[in-house]
Coordinates of C-alpha atoms in Angstrom, one line a residue:
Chain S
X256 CA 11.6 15.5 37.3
X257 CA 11.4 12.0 38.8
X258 CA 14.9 10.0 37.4
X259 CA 14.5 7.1 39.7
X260 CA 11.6 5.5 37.7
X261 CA 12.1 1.8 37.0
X262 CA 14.1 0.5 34.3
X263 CA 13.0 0.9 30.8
X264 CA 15.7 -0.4 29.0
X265 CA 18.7 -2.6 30.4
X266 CA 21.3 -2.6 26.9
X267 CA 23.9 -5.2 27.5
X268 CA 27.1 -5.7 25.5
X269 CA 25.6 -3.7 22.2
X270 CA 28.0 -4.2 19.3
X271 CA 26.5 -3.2 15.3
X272 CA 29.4 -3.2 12.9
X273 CA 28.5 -2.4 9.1
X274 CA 30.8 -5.2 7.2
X275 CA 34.1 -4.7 8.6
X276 CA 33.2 -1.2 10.0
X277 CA 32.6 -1.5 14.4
X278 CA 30.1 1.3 14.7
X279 CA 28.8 0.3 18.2
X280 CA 31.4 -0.8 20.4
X281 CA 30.5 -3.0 23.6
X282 CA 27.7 -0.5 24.5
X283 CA 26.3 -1.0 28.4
X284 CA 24.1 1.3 29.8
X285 CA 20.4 1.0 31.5
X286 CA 17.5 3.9 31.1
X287 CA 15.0 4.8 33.4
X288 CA 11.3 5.8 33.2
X289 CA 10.7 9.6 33.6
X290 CA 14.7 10.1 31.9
X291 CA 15.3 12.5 29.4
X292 CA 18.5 11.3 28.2
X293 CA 20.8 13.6 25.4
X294 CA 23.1 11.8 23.5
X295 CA 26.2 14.3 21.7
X296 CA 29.4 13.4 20.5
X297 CA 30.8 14.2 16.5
X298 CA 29.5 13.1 13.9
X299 CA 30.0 9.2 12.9
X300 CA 30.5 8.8 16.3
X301 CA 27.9 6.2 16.4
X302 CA 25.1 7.8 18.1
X303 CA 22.6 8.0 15.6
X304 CA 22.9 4.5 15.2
X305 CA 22.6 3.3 19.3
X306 CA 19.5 5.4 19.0
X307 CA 18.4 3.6 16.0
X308 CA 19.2 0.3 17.7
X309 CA 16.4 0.8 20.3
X310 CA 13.5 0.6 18.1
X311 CA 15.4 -2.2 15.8
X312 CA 15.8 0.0 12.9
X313 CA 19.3 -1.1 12.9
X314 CA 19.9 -4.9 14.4
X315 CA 22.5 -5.1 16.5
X316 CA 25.0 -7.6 16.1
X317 CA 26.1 -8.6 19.3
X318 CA 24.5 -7.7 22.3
X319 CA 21.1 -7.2 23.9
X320 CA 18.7 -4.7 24.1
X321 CA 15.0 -5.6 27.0
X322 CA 12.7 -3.0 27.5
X323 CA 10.9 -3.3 30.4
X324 CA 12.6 -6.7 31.0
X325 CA 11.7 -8.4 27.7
X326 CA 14.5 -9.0 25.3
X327 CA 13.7 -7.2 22.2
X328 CA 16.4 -8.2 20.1
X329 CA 14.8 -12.0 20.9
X330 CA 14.0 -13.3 16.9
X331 CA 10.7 -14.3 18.7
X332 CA 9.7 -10.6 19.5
X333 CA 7.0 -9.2 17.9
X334 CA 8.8 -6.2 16.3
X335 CA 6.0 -4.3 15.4
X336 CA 3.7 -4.4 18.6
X337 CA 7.3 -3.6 20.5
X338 CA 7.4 -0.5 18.1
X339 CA 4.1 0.8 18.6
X340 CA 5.5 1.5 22.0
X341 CA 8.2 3.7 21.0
X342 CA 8.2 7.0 19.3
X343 CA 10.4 8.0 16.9
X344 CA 11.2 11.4 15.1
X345 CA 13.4 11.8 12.4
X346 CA 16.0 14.3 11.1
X347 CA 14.6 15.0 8.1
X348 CA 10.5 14.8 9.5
X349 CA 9.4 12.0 6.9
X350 CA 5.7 12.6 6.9
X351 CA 3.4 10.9 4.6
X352 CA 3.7 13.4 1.9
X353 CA 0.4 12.1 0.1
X354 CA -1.8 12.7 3.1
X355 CA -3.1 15.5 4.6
X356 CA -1.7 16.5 8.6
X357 CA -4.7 15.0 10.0
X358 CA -4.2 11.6 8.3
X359 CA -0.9 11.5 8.9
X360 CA -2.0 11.6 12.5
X361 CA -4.9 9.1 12.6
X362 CA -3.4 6.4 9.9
X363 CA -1.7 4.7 12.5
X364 CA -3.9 5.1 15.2
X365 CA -6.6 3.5 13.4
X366 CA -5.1 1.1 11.4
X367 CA -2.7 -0.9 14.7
X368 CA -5.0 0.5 17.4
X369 CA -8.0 0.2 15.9
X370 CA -9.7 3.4 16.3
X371 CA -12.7 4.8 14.8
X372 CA -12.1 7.4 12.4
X373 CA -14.4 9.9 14.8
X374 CA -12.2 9.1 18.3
X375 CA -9.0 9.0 16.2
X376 CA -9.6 12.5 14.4
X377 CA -10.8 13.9 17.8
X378 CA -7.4 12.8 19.3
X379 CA -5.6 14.3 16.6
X380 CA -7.4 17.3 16.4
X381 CA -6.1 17.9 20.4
X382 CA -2.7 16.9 19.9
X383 CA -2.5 19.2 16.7
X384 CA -4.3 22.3 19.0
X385 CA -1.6 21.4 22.0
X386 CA 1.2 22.1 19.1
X387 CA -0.8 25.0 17.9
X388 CA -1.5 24.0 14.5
X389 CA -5.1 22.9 14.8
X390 CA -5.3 25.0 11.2
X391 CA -3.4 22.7 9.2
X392 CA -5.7 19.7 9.1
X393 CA -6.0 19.7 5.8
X394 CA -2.7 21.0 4.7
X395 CA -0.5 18.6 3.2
X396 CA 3.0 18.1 4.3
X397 CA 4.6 20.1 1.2
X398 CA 2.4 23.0 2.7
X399 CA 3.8 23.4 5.8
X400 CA 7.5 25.1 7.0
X401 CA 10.2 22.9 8.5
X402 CA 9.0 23.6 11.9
X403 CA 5.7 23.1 11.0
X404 CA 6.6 19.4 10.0
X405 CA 8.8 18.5 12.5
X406 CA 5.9 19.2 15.4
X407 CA 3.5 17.5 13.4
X408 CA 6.4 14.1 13.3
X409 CA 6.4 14.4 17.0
X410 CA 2.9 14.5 17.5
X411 CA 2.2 11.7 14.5
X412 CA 4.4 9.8 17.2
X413 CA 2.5 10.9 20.0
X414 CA -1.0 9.8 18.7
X415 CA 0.5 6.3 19.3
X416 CA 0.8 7.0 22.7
X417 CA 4.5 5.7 23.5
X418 CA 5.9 5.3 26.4
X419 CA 9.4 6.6 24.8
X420 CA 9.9 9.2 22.5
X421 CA 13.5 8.4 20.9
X422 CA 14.6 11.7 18.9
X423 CA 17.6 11.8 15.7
X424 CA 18.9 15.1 15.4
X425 CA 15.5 16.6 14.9
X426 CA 16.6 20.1 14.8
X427 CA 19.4 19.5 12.2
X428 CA 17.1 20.0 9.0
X429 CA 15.7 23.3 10.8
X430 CA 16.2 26.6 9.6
X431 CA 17.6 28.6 12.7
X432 CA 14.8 30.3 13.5
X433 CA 12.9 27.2 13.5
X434 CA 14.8 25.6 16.1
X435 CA 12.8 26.9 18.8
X436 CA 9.3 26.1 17.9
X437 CA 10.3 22.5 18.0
X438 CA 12.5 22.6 21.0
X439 CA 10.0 24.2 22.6
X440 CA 7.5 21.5 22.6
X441 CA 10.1 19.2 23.0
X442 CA 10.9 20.8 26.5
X443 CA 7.1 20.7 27.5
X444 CA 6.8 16.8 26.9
X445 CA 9.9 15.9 29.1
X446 CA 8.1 18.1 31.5
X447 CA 5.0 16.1 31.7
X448 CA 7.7 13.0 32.3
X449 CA 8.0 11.3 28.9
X450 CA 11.0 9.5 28.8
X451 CA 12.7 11.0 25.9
X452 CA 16.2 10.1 24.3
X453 CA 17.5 12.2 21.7
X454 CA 20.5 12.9 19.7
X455 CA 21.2 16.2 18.8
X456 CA 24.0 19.6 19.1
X457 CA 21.7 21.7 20.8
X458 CA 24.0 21.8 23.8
X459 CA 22.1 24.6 25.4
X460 CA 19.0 22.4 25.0
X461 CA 20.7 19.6 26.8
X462 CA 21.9 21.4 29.6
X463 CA 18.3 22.7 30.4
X464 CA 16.2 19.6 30.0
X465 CA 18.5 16.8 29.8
X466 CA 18.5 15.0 33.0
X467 CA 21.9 13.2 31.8
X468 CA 24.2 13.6 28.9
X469 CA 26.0 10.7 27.3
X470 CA 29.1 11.6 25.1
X471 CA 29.3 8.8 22.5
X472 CA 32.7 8.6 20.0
X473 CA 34.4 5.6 18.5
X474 CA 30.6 3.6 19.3
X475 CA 31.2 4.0 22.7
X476 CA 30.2 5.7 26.0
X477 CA 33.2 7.9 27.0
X478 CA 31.7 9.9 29.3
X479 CA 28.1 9.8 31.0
X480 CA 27.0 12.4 33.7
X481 CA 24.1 15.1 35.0
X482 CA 24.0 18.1 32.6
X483 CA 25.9 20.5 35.3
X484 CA 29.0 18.1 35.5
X485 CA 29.2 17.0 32.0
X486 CA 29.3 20.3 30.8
X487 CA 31.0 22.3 33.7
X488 CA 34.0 19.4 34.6
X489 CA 34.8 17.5 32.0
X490 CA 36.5 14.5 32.7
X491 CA 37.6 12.8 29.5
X492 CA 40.2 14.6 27.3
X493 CA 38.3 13.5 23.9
X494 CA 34.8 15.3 25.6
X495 CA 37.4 18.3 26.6
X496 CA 38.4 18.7 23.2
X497 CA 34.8 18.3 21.9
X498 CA 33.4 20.6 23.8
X499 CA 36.0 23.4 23.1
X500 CA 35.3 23.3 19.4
X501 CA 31.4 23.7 19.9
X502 CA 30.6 25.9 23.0
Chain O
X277 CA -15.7 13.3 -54.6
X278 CA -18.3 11.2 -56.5
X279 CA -15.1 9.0 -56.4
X280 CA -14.5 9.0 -52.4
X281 CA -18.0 8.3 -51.8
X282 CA -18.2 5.4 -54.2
X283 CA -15.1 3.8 -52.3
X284 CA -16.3 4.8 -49.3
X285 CA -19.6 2.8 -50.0
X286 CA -17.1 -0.2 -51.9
X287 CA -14.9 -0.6 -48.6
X288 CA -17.3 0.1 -45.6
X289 CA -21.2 -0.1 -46.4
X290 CA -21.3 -3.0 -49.1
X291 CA -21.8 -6.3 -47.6
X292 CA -21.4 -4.9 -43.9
X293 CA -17.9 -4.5 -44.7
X294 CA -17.5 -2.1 -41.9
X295 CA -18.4 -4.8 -39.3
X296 CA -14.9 -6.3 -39.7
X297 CA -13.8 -3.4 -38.2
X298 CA -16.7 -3.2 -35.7
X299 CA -15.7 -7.0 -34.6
X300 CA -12.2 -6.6 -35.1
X301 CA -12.0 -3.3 -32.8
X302 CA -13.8 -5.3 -30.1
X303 CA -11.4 -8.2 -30.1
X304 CA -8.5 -5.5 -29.9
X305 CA -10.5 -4.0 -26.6
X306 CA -11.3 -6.9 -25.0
X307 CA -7.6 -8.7 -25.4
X308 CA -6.0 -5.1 -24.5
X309 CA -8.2 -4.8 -21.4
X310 CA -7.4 -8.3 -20.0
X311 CA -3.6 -8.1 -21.1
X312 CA -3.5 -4.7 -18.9
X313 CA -5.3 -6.4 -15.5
X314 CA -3.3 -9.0 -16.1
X315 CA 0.2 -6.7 -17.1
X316 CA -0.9 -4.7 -13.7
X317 CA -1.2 -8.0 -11.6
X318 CA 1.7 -10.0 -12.6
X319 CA 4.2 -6.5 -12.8
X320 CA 2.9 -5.5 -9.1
X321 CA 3.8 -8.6 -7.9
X322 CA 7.3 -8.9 -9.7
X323 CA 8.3 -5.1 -8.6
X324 CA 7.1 -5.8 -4.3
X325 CA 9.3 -9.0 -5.1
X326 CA 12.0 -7.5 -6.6
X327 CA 12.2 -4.3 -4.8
X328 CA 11.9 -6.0 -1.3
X329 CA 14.5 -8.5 -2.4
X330 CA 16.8 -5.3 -3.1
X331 CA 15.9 -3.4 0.1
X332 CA 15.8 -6.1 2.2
X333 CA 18.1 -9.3 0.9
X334 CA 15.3 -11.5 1.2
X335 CA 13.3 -13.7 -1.5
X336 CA 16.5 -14.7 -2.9
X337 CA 15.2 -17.6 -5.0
X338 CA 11.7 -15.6 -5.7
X339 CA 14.1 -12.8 -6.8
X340 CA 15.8 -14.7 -9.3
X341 CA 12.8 -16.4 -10.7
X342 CA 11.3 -12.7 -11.3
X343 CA 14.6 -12.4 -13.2
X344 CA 14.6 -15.1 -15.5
X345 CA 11.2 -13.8 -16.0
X346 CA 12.2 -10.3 -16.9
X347 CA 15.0 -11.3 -19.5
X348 CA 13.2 -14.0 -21.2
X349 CA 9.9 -11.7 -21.9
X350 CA 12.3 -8.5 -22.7
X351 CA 14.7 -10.2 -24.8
X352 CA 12.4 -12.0 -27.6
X353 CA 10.0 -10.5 -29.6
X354 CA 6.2 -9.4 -28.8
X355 CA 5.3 -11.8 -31.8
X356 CA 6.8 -14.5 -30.9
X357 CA 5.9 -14.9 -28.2
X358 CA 2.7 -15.2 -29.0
X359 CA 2.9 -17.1 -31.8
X360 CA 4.7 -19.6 -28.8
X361 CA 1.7 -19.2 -26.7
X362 CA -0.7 -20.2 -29.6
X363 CA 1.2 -22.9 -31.2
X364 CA 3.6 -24.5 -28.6
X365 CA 2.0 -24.0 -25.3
X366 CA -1.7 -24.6 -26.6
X367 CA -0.8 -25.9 -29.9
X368 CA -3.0 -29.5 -28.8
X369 CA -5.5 -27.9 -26.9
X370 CA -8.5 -26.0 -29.1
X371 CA -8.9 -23.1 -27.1
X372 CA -10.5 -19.5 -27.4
X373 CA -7.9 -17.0 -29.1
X374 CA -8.8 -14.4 -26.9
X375 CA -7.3 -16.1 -23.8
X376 CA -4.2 -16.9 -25.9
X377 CA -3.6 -13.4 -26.6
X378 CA -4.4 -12.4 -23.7
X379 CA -2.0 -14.5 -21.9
X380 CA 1.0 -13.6 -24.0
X381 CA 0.1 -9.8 -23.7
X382 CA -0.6 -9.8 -20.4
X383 CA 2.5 -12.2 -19.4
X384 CA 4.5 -9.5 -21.9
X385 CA 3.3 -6.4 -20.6
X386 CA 3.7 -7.3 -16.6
X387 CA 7.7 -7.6 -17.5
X388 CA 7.5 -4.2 -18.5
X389 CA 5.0 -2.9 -15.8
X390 CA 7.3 -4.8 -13.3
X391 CA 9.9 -2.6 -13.9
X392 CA 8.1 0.9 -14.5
X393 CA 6.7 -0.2 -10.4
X394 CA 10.1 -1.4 -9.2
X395 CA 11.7 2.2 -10.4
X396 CA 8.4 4.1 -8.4
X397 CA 9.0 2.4 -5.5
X398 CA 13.0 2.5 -5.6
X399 CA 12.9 6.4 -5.9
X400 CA 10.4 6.4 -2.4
X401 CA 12.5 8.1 0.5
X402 CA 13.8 5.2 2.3
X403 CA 12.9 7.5 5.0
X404 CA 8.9 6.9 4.4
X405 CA 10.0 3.3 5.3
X406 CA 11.3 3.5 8.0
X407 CA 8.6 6.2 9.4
X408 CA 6.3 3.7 9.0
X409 CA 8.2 0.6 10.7
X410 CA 9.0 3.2 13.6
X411 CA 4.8 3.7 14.0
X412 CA 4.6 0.1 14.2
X413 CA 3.3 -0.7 11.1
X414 CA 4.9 -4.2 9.4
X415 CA 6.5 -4.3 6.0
X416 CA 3.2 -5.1 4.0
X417 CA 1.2 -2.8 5.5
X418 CA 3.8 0.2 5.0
X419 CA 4.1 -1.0 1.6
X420 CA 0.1 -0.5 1.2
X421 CA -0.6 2.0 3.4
X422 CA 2.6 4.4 2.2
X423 CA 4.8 3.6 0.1
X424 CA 2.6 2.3 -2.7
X425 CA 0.2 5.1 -3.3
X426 CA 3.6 7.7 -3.9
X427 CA 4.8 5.3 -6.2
X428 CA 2.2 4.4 -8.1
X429 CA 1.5 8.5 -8.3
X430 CA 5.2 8.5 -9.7
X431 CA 5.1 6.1 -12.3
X432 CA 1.3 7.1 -13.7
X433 CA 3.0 8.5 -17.0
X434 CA 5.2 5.7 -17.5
X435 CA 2.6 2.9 -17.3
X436 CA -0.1 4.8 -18.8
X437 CA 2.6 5.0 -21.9
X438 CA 3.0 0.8 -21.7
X439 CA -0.6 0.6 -22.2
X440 CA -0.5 2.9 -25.2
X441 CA 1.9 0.7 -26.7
X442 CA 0.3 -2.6 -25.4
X443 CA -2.9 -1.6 -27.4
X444 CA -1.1 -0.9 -30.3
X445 CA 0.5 -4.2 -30.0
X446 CA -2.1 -6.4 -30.3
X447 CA -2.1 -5.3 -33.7
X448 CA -0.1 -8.4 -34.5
X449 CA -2.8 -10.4 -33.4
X450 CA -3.5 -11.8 -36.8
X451 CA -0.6 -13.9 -37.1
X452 CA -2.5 -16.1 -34.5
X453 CA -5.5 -16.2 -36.9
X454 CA -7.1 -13.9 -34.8
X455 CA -9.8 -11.1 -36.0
X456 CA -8.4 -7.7 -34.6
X457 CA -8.8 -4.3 -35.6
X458 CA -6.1 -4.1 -38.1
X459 CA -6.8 -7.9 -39.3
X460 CA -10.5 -6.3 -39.9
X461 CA -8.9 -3.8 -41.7
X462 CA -6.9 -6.3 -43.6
X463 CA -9.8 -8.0 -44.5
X464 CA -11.6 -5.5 -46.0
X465 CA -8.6 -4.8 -48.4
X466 CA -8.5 -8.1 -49.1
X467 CA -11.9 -7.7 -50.3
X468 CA -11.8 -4.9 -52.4
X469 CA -8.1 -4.4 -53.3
X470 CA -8.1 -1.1 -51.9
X471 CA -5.3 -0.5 -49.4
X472 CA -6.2 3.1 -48.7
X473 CA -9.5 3.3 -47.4
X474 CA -9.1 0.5 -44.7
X475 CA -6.3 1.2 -43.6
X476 CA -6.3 4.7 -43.0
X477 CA -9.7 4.0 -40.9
X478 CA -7.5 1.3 -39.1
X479 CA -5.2 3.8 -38.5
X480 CA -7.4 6.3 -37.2
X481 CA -9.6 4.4 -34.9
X482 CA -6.7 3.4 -33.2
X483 CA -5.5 6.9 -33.0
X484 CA -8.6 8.4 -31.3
X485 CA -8.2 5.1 -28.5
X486 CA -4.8 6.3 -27.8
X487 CA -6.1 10.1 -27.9
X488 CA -8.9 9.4 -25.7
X489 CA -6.3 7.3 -23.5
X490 CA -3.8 9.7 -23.0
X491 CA -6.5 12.5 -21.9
X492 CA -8.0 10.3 -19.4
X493 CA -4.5 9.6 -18.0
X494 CA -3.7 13.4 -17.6
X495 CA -6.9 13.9 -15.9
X496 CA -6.4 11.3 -13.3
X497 CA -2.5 12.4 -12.8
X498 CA -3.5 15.9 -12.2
X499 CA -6.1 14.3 -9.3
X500 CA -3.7 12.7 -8.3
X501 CA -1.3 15.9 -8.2
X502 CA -3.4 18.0 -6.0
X503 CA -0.9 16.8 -2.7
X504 CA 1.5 18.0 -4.0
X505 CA 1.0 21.7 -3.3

């Protein structure tokens, strides 16, 4: 796995408070192409949030964000073309519940990139055999197990073609033995070098694909290291104490 | 029964009596039709207003027109209202009836349409949002593509019941000198000094629209249903 890609994104100073509540505080940090950064730390910690911040879902307050050394928290930005560049999957899967799998996979390939209907089924139909549920075309999302959703989010997001996949807890919703599935093609992206950072307590995840871990609590960075350090020497008593309760 | 058929004949056949109904029905149709594009167009826009105001913050000043707009039309009578519309806003200008009434049921039915829409697209996941802002689409275009179609699948019952009542309604049509279907009706009895006859035909005729309404709405919902499972 290649971690010494170029820059993606350079965050600067990243504050977000909600009224007088500091969820981000003074946030610094730089990711790299080919990364596949994990993000842990207990909940209200603030990390959903930074991970929301990089595809402007939340505006930061203070603070930038560039991607690829344009500032995208600039009011001049054009949000939406910035987005189509970045993948996102959600906690609780949010497909389009009144289409079927395949539309939810060519809608916004054809409508923003301007597909035909033919190339953007044909894509579709790939990404959905790669995931191995090129039998659900037609299924709608109600249709379909937890699992079964959450692959089809990621490859919904993958039909776009980003260069980033950001992920938010996207095992959380899962029934145990659902976990896997997902994980599993989740591992076999960051293998062929997406740059992937996601949020989630699947420590024994992290440790085998992350290629660095970032502890967030109080909205900020206590403790940033390779998978085999952060989790083997601890440095930070709060991390310490985290880790003790979960592993 | 020598009886019922001689009243029939009195009320309906004699003189063409039964085209006061025949007329008066299609006045009712034509005004209810209008009034409905026009409830549909005026409440859609008032709900994406509203409901983006309230998800959002923006539109402040659009916002608050929409609700000066909503208490004014919800707060005074259906009659009055038109009986404004007829005498006040056109009372100088000699103008077709039908656009009068259909202006002040169309104007009176989008406040209510407004707010069946706003509900639909307030009880939308926030997540479907944000799904669609994440893929890159823009606020429009998520309304349209995504949000939208759930919510107008949400609030079928409840706007196919304001139509009901907006074509019951226009029954007051009359007090605008207006020929409707229950004006027709009125006629007739007018005629004849039989209250009976007419107005149980009134009645019915518009009992059979509302039937025939509510069966068409039920087939479309369960279309609409099949996503579901």
């Amino acid at each position: 796995m290649s971690v010494n890609g170029e820059v993606l994104f350079q965050i600067d100073n990243l504050c977000k408070s909600f009224g007088a509540n500091l969820v981000l505080d003074h946030i610094s940090t730089e990711i790299r192409s080919g990364e596949v950064v994990v993000i842990v730390g207990p909940s209200g910690s603030g990390k959903s949030t930074f991970l929301r911040s990089l595809n402007l879902l939340e505006m930061p307050t203070q603070g930038t964000i560039s991607f690829e050394g344009m500032n995208i928290t600039d009011k001049k930005t054009d949000i939406n073309k910035y987005r189509q560049k970045i993948g996102m999957v959600f906690q609780h899967f949010n497909l389009f519940p009144h289409k079927t799998i395949l539309e939810n996979l060519t809608l916004a390939p054809i409508k923003l990139l301007k597909k035909s209907k033919e190339e953007a089924e044909a894509e579709a139909r790939a990404l959905l055999k790669r995931v191995g549920l090129e039998e659900k075309e037609n299924a709608y999302p109600a249709q379909l197990s937890g699992g079964q959703k959450q692959r089809i989010a990621i490859v919904r997001s993958l039909a776009m073609h980003p260069e980033v996949m950001l992920f938010d807890e996207p095992t959380s919703a899962l029934d145990p033995e659902m976990v896997g599935e997902v994980l599993n093609v989740m591992s076999d992206l960051a293998k062929e070098g997406m740059t992937m950072i996601i949020v989630t307590h699947e420590m024994g995840f992290a440790k085998e694909v992350g290629t660095r871990v970032l502890f967030v609590d109080e909205g900020i960075i206590k403790e940033e290291n390779n998978p085999e350090d952060f989790f083997g020497h601890p440095k930070n008593p709060r991390l310490q104490e985290f880790l003790s309760k979960i592993l | 029964m020598e009886d019922f058929k001689l009243r029939f004949y009195t009320n309906f056949i004699k003189d063409d009596r039964y085209m006061y109904l025949v007329k008066g029905l299609g006045n009712t149709l034509m005004i209810t039709f209008l009034a409905v594009l026009l409830g549909i167009a005026l409440g859609f826009l008032v709900a994406i207003i509203r409901s983006t105001h309230d998800k959002t913050g923006k539109a402040k000043l659009l916002n608050t027109i929409c609700k000066i707009y909503l208490t004014v039309i919800r707060g005074t009578p259906m009659m009055v209202q038109l009986m404004i519309m007829c005498y006040v806003v056109f009372g100088k200008y000699n103008i077709n009836k039908i656009i009068v009434a259909t202006l002040a049921f169309g104007i009176n039915s989008g406040a209510y349409v407004a707010e069946i829409v706003r509900s639909g697209i307030m009880s939308i996941d926030p997540g479907q949002l944000e799904a669609g802002r994440s893929l890159g689409f823009s606020y429009a275009q998520t309304m349209w593509y995504i949000i939208m179609p759930q919510a107008f699948k949400n609030v079928l019952p409840a706007l196919a019941n304001e139509f009901i009542v907006l074509l019951k309604e226009t029954s007051v049509c009359g007090y605008i000198g207006m020929m409707d279907l229950t004006r027709g009706g009125d006629i007739i009895r007018s005629r004849t000094y039989e209250a009976f006859m007419p107005l149980i035909a009134v009645a019915l005729i518009y009992l059979v629209m509302v039937m025939a309404l509510s069966w068409l709405v039920g087939k479309l919902e369960r279309r609409l249903r099949t996503s579901e499972r």
